[in-house]
PDB file of C-alpha atoms in Angstrom:
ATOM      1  CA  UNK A   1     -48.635 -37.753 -27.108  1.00  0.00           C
ATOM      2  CA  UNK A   2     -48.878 -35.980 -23.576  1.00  0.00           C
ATOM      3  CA  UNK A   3     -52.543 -35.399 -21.773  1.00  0.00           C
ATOM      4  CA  UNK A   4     -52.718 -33.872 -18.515  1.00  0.00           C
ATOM      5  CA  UNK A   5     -55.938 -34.102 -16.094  1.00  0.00           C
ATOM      6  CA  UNK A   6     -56.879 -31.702 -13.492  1.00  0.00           C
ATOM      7  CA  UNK A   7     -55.063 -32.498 -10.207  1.00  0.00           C
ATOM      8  CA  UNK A   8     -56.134 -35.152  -7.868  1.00  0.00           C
ATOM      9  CA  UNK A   9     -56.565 -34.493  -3.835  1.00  0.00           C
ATOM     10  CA  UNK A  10     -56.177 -37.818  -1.827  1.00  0.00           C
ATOM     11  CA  UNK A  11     -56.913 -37.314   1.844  1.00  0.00           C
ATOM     12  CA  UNK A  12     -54.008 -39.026   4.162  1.00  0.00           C
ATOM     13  CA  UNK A  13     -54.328 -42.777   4.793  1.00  0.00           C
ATOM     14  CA  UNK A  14     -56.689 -43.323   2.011  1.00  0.00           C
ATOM     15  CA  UNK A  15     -55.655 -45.786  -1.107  1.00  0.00           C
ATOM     16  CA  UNK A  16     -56.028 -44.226  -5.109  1.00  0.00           C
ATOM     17  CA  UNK A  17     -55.230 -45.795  -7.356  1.00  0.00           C
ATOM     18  CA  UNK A  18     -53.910 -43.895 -10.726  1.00  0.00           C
ATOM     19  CA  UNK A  19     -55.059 -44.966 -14.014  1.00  0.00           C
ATOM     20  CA  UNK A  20     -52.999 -45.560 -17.481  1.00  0.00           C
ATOM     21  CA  UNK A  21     -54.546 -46.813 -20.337  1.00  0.00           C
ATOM     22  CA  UNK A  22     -52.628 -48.173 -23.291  1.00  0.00           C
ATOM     23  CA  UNK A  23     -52.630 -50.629 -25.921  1.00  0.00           C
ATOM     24  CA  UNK A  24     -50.038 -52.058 -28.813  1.00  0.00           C
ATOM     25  CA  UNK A  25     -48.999 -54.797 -30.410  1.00  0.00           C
ATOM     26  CA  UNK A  26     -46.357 -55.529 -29.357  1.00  0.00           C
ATOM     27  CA  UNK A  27     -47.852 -54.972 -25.388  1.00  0.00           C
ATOM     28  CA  UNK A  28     -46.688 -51.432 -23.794  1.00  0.00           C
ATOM     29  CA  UNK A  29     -43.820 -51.214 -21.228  1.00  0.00           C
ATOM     30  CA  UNK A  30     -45.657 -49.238 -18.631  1.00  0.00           C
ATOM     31  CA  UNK A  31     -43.351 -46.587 -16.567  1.00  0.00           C
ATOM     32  CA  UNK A  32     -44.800 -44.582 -14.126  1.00  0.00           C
ATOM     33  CA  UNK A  33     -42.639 -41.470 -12.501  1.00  0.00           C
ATOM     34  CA  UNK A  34     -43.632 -38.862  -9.485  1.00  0.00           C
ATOM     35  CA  UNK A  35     -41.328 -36.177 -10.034  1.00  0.00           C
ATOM     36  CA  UNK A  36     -39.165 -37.465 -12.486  1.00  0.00           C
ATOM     37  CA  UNK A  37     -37.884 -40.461 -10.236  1.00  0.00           C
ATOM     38  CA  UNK A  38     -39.031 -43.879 -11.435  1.00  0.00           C
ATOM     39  CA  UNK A  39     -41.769 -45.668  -9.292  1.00  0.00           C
ATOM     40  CA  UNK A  40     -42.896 -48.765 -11.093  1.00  0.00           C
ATOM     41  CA  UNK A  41     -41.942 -50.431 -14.428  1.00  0.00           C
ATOM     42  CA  UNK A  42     -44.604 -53.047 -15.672  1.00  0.00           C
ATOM     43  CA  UNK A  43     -45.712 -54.008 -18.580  1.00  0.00           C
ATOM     44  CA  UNK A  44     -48.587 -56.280 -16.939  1.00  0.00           C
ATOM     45  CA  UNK A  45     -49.698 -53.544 -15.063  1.00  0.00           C
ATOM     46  CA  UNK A  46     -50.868 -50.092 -16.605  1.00  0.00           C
ATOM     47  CA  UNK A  47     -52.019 -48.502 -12.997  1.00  0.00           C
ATOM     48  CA  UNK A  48     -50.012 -47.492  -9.819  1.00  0.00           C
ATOM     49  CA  UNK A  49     -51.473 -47.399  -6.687  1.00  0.00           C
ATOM     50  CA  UNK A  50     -50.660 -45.059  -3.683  1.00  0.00           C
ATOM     51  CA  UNK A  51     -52.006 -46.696  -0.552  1.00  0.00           C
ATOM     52  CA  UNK A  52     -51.811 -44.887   3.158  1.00  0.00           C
ATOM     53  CA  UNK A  53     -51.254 -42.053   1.688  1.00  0.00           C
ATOM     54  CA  UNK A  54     -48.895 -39.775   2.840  1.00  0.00           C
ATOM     55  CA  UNK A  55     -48.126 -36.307   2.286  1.00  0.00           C
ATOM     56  CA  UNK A  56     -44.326 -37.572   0.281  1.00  0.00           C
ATOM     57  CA  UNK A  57     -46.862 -38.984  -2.141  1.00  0.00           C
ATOM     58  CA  UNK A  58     -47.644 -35.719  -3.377  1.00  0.00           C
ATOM     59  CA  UNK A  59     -46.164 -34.734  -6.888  1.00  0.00           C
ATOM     60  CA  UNK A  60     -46.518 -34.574 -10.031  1.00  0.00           C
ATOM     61  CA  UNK A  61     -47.131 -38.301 -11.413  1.00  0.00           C
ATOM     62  CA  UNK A  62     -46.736 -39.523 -15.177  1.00  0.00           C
ATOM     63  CA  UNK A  63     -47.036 -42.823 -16.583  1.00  0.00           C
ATOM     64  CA  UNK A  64     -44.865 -43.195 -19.969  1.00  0.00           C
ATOM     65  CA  UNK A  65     -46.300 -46.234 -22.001  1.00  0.00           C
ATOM     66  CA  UNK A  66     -43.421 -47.747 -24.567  1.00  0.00           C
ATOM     67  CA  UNK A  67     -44.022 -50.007 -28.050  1.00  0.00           C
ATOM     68  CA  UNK A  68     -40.944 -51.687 -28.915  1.00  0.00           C
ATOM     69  CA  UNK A  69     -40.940 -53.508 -32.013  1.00  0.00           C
ATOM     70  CA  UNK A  70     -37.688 -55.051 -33.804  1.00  0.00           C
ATOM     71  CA  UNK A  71     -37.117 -52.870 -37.521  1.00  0.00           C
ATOM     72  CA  UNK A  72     -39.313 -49.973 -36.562  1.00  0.00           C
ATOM     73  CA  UNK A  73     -38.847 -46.723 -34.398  1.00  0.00           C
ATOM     74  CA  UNK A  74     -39.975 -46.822 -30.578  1.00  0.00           C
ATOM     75  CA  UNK A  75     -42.930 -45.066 -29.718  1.00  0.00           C
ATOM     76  CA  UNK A  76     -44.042 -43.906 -26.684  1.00  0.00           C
ATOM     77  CA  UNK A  77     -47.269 -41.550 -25.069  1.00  0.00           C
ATOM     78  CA  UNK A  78     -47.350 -39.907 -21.858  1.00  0.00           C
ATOM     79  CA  UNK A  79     -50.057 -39.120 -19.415  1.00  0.00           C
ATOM     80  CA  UNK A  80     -49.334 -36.510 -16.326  1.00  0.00           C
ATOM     81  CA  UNK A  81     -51.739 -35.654 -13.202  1.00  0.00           C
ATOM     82  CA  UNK A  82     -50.656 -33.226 -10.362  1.00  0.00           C
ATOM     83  CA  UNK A  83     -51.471 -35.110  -6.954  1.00  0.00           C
ATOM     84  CA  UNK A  84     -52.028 -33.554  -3.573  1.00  0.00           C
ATOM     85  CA  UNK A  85     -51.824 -35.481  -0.537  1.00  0.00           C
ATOM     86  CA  UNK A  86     -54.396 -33.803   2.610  1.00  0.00           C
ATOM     87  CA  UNK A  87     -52.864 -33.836   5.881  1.00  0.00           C
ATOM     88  CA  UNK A  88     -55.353 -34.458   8.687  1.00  0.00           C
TER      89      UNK A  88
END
């Protein structure tokens, strides 16, 4: 599953934190990527924060949540936002 939201404008400095909810049994591995690189891997943690943001923050940000279980297929759901950093 992919969903995309309408972009997200964080003025420099400030803190946002992005949100990722998922649930399975077993727990999600939660990945989050800006631009394709890896950022965070957690599967405690379903959010990523950007604090002091700066304008390098800005990209396009998805968070890939993965259900491993042993004998069946792996599943996984992403979530994308488009995030704009505003330079003072």
């Amino acid at each position: 599953t992919l969903r995309e939201s309408g972009p997200i404008t964080i003025d420099e400095g400030n803190t946002r934190t992005l949100l990722c909810v998922a649930s399975g049994n077993p727990k999600p591995l939660i990945t989050w990527y800006r631009n394709n690189a890896k950022v965070q891997e957690n599967a405690g943690n379903s959010n990523y924060t950007i604090t002091s943001a700066k304008k390098n923050d800005a990209g396009r940000y998805k968070c890939v949540a993965t259900v491993t279980a042993p004998g069946l297929s792996i599943n996984t759901a992403e979530y994308t936002e488009e995030v704009t950093v505003r330079c003072k």
